[in-house]
């Protein structure tokens, strides 16, 4: 049975426990019919193509980290409706204006999780506003690609 999650890419224990449950159930946690079972953050934006909410397990040293989840199960950018890109940029632009965000980063994971380092194969994008004013701030690192040791499993 295909797994929609890659536990090797999990960063925190709570996330790993949730992923073990998802693996047992054998479904995609980001598909609309399953999202509320696992994702406990409220939606900030909801459109035809994307749902945007806070990331449940944000990176260290962020002021705000958002997760945009494509509303149809897709694993490759080749499966996206071109209009979805317009909606996603509009949502992220609105958030920049609403929160008065001076800068940050966007990243999208897609495809084989050995390459993307995603925890979920379902296509999703990240919006990251780093907290550079934090006294012990260290740059936020967005990982792409799985470590060699973990790929050998």
Coordinates of N, CA and C in Angstrom, one line a residue, residues 18-136:
X18 N 1.7 11.4 14.9 CA 0.6 11.7 14.0 C 0.8 11.0 12.7
X19 N 2.0 11.0 12.2 CA 2.3 10.3 10.9 C 2.1 8.8 11.0
X20 N 2.5 8.2 12.2 CA 2.3 6.8 12.4 C 0.8 6.4 12.3
X21 N -0.1 7.2 12.9 CA -1.5 7.0 12.8 C -2.0 7.1 11.3
X22 N -1.5 8.1 10.6 CA -1.9 8.3 9.2 C -1.5 7.1 8.4
X23 N -0.3 6.6 8.6 CA 0.2 5.4 7.9 C -0.7 4.2 8.2
X24 N -1.1 4.1 9.4 CA -2.0 2.9 9.8 C -3.3 3.1 9.0
X25 N -3.8 4.3 8.9 CA -5.1 4.5 8.2 C -5.0 4.5 6.7
X26 N -3.8 4.7 6.2 CA -3.6 4.6 4.8 C -4.2 5.6 3.9
X27 N -4.4 6.8 4.4 CA -5.0 7.8 3.5 C -4.1 9.1 3.5
X28 N -4.4 10.0 2.6 CA -3.7 11.3 2.5 C -4.2 12.3 3.6
X29 N -3.3 12.8 4.4 CA -3.8 13.7 5.5 C -4.1 15.1 4.9
X30 N -3.7 15.4 3.7 CA -3.9 16.8 3.2 C -5.1 16.8 2.2
X31 N -5.7 15.7 1.9 CA -6.9 15.7 1.0 C -8.0 16.3 1.9
X32 N -8.9 17.0 1.2 CA -10.0 17.8 2.0 C -10.8 16.9 2.9
X33 N -11.1 15.7 2.6 CA -11.9 14.8 3.4 C -11.2 14.3 4.7
X34 N -9.9 14.5 4.7 CA -9.1 14.0 5.8 C -8.4 15.1 6.6
X35 N -8.3 16.3 6.0 CA -7.5 17.4 6.6 C -7.9 17.7 8.1
X36 N -9.2 17.8 8.3 CA -9.6 18.2 9.7 C -9.3 17.1 10.7
X37 N -9.0 15.9 10.3 CA -8.7 14.8 11.2 C -7.3 15.0 11.8
X38 N -6.4 15.7 11.1 CA -5.0 15.9 11.5 C -4.6 17.3 11.7
X39 N -5.0 18.2 10.9 CA -4.6 19.6 10.9 C -5.5 20.4 11.8
X40 N -4.9 20.9 12.9 CA -5.7 21.5 14.0 C -5.7 23.0 13.9
X41 N -5.0 23.6 13.0 CA -4.9 25.1 12.9 C -6.1 25.6 12.0
X42 N -6.7 26.7 12.3 CA -7.8 27.2 11.6 C -7.4 27.8 10.2
X43 N -8.3 27.7 9.2 CA -8.0 28.2 7.9 C -8.0 29.8 7.9
X44 N -6.9 30.3 7.3 CA -6.9 31.8 7.2 C -7.4 32.2 5.8
X45 N -7.2 31.4 4.8 CA -7.7 31.7 3.5 C -8.3 30.4 2.9
X46 N -9.3 30.5 2.2 CA -9.9 29.3 1.6 C -10.4 29.7 0.2
X47 N -9.9 29.1 -0.8 CA -10.3 29.4 -2.2 C -10.7 28.2 -3.0
X48 N -10.7 28.4 -4.3 CA -11.1 27.3 -5.2 C -10.0 26.2 -5.2
X49 N -8.8 26.6 -5.1 CA -7.6 25.7 -5.3 C -6.9 25.4 -4.0
X50 N -6.8 26.4 -3.1 CA -5.9 26.3 -1.9 C -6.6 26.5 -0.6
X51 N -6.2 25.9 0.5 CA -6.5 26.2 1.8 C -5.2 26.7 2.5
X52 N -5.3 27.8 3.2 CA -4.1 28.3 3.8 C -4.3 28.4 5.3
X53 N -3.4 27.9 6.1 CA -3.5 28.0 7.6 C -2.1 28.1 8.1
X54 N -2.0 28.3 9.4 CA -0.7 28.2 10.1 C -0.1 26.8 10.0
X55 N 1.2 26.7 9.9 CA 1.8 25.4 10.0 C 1.7 24.8 11.4
X56 N 1.3 23.6 11.5 CA 1.1 22.9 12.8 C 2.4 22.7 13.5
X57 N 3.5 22.5 12.7 CA 4.8 22.2 13.3 C 5.8 23.2 12.6
X58 N 5.7 24.5 13.0 CA 6.6 25.5 12.4 C 8.1 25.3 12.7
X59 N 8.9 25.8 11.8 CA 10.3 25.8 12.0 C 10.7 26.7 13.2
X60 N 11.9 26.5 13.7 CA 12.3 27.4 14.8 C 12.6 28.8 14.1
X61 N 12.5 29.8 14.9 CA 12.9 31.2 14.5 C 12.0 31.8 13.4
X62 N 10.7 31.4 13.5 CA 9.8 32.1 12.6 C 8.8 32.9 13.3
X63 N 8.4 34.0 12.8 CA 7.3 34.8 13.3 C 6.0 34.2 12.9
X64 N 6.0 33.8 11.6 CA 4.8 33.2 11.0 C 5.2 32.2 9.9
X65 N 4.6 31.0 10.0 CA 4.8 30.0 8.9 C 3.5 29.5 8.5
X66 N 3.1 29.7 7.3 CA 1.9 29.3 6.8 C 2.0 28.1 5.8
X67 N 1.0 27.3 5.8 CA 1.0 26.1 4.9 C -0.2 26.3 3.9
X68 N 0.1 26.2 2.7 CA -1.0 26.3 1.6 C -1.1 24.9 1.1
X69 N -2.3 24.3 1.2 CA -2.5 22.9 0.7 C -3.5 22.9 -0.5
X70 N -3.0 22.3 -1.5 CA -3.8 22.2 -2.7 C -5.1 21.3 -2.4
X71 N -6.2 21.8 -2.9 CA -7.5 21.1 -2.5 C -7.8 19.8 -3.2
X72 N -7.1 19.5 -4.2 CA -7.2 18.2 -4.9 C -6.0 17.4 -4.7
X73 N -6.1 16.1 -4.6 CA -4.9 15.4 -4.4 C -4.0 15.4 -5.6
X74 N -2.8 16.0 -5.4 CA -1.8 16.1 -6.5 C -0.4 16.0 -5.9
X75 N 0.5 15.4 -6.6 CA 1.8 15.2 -6.0 C 2.9 15.9 -6.9
X76 N 2.5 16.3 -8.1 CA 3.5 17.0 -8.9 C 2.9 18.3 -9.4
X77 N 3.8 19.3 -9.6 CA 3.4 20.6 -10.1 C 2.7 20.5 -11.5
X78 N 3.0 19.4 -12.2 CA 2.4 19.2 -13.5 C 0.9 18.9 -13.4
X79 N 0.4 18.6 -12.2 CA -1.0 18.3 -12.0 C -1.8 19.5 -11.6
X80 N -1.1 20.6 -11.3 CA -1.8 21.8 -10.9 C -2.5 22.6 -12.0
X81 N -3.7 23.1 -11.7 CA -4.3 24.0 -12.7 C -3.5 25.3 -12.7
X82 N -3.2 25.8 -13.8 CA -2.4 27.0 -13.9 C -3.0 28.2 -13.1
X83 N -4.4 28.2 -13.0 CA -5.0 29.3 -12.3 C -4.8 29.2 -10.8
X84 N -4.3 28.0 -10.3 CA -4.0 27.8 -8.9 C -2.8 28.7 -8.5
X85 N -1.9 28.8 -9.4 CA -0.7 29.7 -9.1 C -1.1 31.1 -8.9
X86 N -2.1 31.6 -9.6 CA -2.6 33.0 -9.4 C -3.3 33.1 -8.1
X87 N -4.1 32.2 -7.7 CA -4.8 32.2 -6.4 C -3.8 32.2 -5.3
X88 N -2.8 31.3 -5.4 CA -1.8 31.2 -4.3 C -1.0 32.5 -4.1
X89 N -0.6 33.1 -5.2 CA 0.1 34.4 -5.1 C -0.8 35.5 -4.6
X90 N -2.0 35.5 -4.9 CA -2.9 36.4 -4.4 C -3.1 36.3 -2.9
X91 N -3.3 35.0 -2.5 CA -3.4 34.8 -1.0 C -2.2 35.2 -0.3
X92 N -1.0 34.9 -0.8 CA 0.2 35.2 -0.1 C 0.4 36.8 -0.1
X93 N 0.1 37.4 -1.2 CA 0.2 38.9 -1.2 C -0.8 39.5 -0.2
X94 N -2.0 39.0 -0.1 CA -2.9 39.5 0.9 C -2.4 39.4 2.3
X95 N -1.7 38.3 2.6 CA -1.2 38.0 3.9 C 0.0 39.0 4.2
X96 N 0.8 39.3 3.2 CA 1.9 40.2 3.3 C 1.3 41.6 3.7
X97 N 0.3 42.0 3.0 CA -0.4 43.3 3.3 C -1.0 43.3 4.7
X98 N -1.8 42.2 5.0 CA -2.5 42.2 6.3 C -1.6 42.2 7.5
X99 N -0.5 41.5 7.4 CA 0.5 41.4 8.5 C 1.6 42.4 8.5
X100 N 1.6 43.1 7.3 CA 2.7 44.1 7.1 C 4.1 43.4 7.2
X101 N 4.2 42.4 6.4 CA 5.5 41.6 6.4 C 6.5 42.2 5.5
X102 N 7.7 42.5 6.1 CA 8.7 43.2 5.3 C 9.5 42.3 4.4
X103 N 9.5 41.0 4.7 CA 10.2 40.0 3.9 C 10.1 38.6 4.4
X104 N 10.5 37.6 3.6 CA 10.4 36.2 4.0 C 10.7 35.3 2.8
X105 N 10.1 34.2 2.8 CA 10.4 33.2 1.8 C 9.2 32.3 1.5
X106 N 9.1 31.8 0.3 CA 8.1 30.9 -0.2 C 8.8 29.6 -0.7
X107 N 8.2 28.5 -0.4 CA 8.8 27.2 -0.9 C 7.7 26.2 -1.2
X108 N 7.8 25.4 -2.2 CA 6.8 24.4 -2.5 C 7.5 23.1 -2.7
X109 N 6.9 22.1 -2.0 CA 7.4 20.7 -2.1 C 6.5 19.9 -3.1
X110 N 7.1 19.1 -3.9 CA 6.3 18.3 -4.8 C 7.1 17.0 -5.1
X111 N 6.3 16.0 -5.5 CA 6.9 14.8 -6.0 C 7.5 13.9 -5.0
X112 N 8.4 13.0 -5.4 CA 9.0 12.0 -4.6 C 9.6 12.6 -3.3
X113 N 9.3 12.2 -2.1 CA 9.7 12.8 -0.9 C 11.2 12.6 -0.6
X114 N 11.8 11.6 -1.3 CA 13.3 11.6 -1.2 C 13.9 12.8 -1.8
X115 N 13.3 13.4 -2.8 CA 13.8 14.6 -3.4 C 13.3 15.9 -2.7
X116 N 12.0 15.9 -2.4 CA 11.4 17.1 -1.8 C 11.7 17.3 -0.3
X117 N 11.9 16.2 0.4 CA 12.1 16.1 1.8 C 10.8 16.5 2.6
X118 N 9.7 16.4 1.9 CA 8.4 16.6 2.5 C 8.0 15.5 3.4
X119 N 7.1 15.8 4.3 CA 6.5 14.8 5.2 C 5.3 14.2 4.6
X120 N 4.6 15.0 3.7 CA 3.4 14.6 3.0 C 3.6 14.7 1.5
X121 N 3.3 13.7 0.8 CA 3.5 13.7 -0.7 C 2.5 14.7 -1.4
X122 N 1.4 14.9 -0.8 CA 0.4 15.9 -1.4 C 1.0 17.3 -1.5
X123 N 0.9 17.9 -2.7 CA 1.6 19.1 -2.9 C 1.1 20.2 -2.0
X124 N 2.1 20.9 -1.5 CA 1.8 22.0 -0.6 C 2.9 23.1 -0.6
X125 N 2.6 24.3 -0.2 CA 3.6 25.4 -0.2 C 3.7 25.9 1.2
X126 N 4.9 26.5 1.4 CA 5.2 27.1 2.7 C 5.4 28.6 2.5
X127 N 4.9 29.4 3.5 CA 5.2 30.9 3.5 C 5.9 31.1 4.9
X128 N 7.1 31.6 4.8 CA 7.9 31.7 6.0 C 8.3 33.2 6.2
X129 N 8.0 33.7 7.4 CA 8.4 35.0 7.9 C 9.3 34.8 9.0
X130 N 10.6 35.0 8.8 CA 11.6 34.7 9.9 C 11.5 35.8 11.0
X131 N 11.8 35.4 12.2 CA 11.8 36.3 13.4 C 13.2 36.7 13.6
X132 N 13.7 37.7 12.8 CA 15.1 38.1 12.9 C 15.4 38.9 14.1
X133 N 14.3 39.4 14.8 CA 14.5 40.2 16.0 C 14.7 39.3 17.3
X134 N 14.5 38.0 17.1 CA 14.7 37.1 18.3 C 16.2 37.2 18.7
X135 N 16.4 37.3 20.0 CA 17.8 37.4 20.5 C 18.8 36.4 20.0
X136 N 18.3 35.1 20.0 CA 19.2 34.0 19.6 C 18.9 33.5 18.2

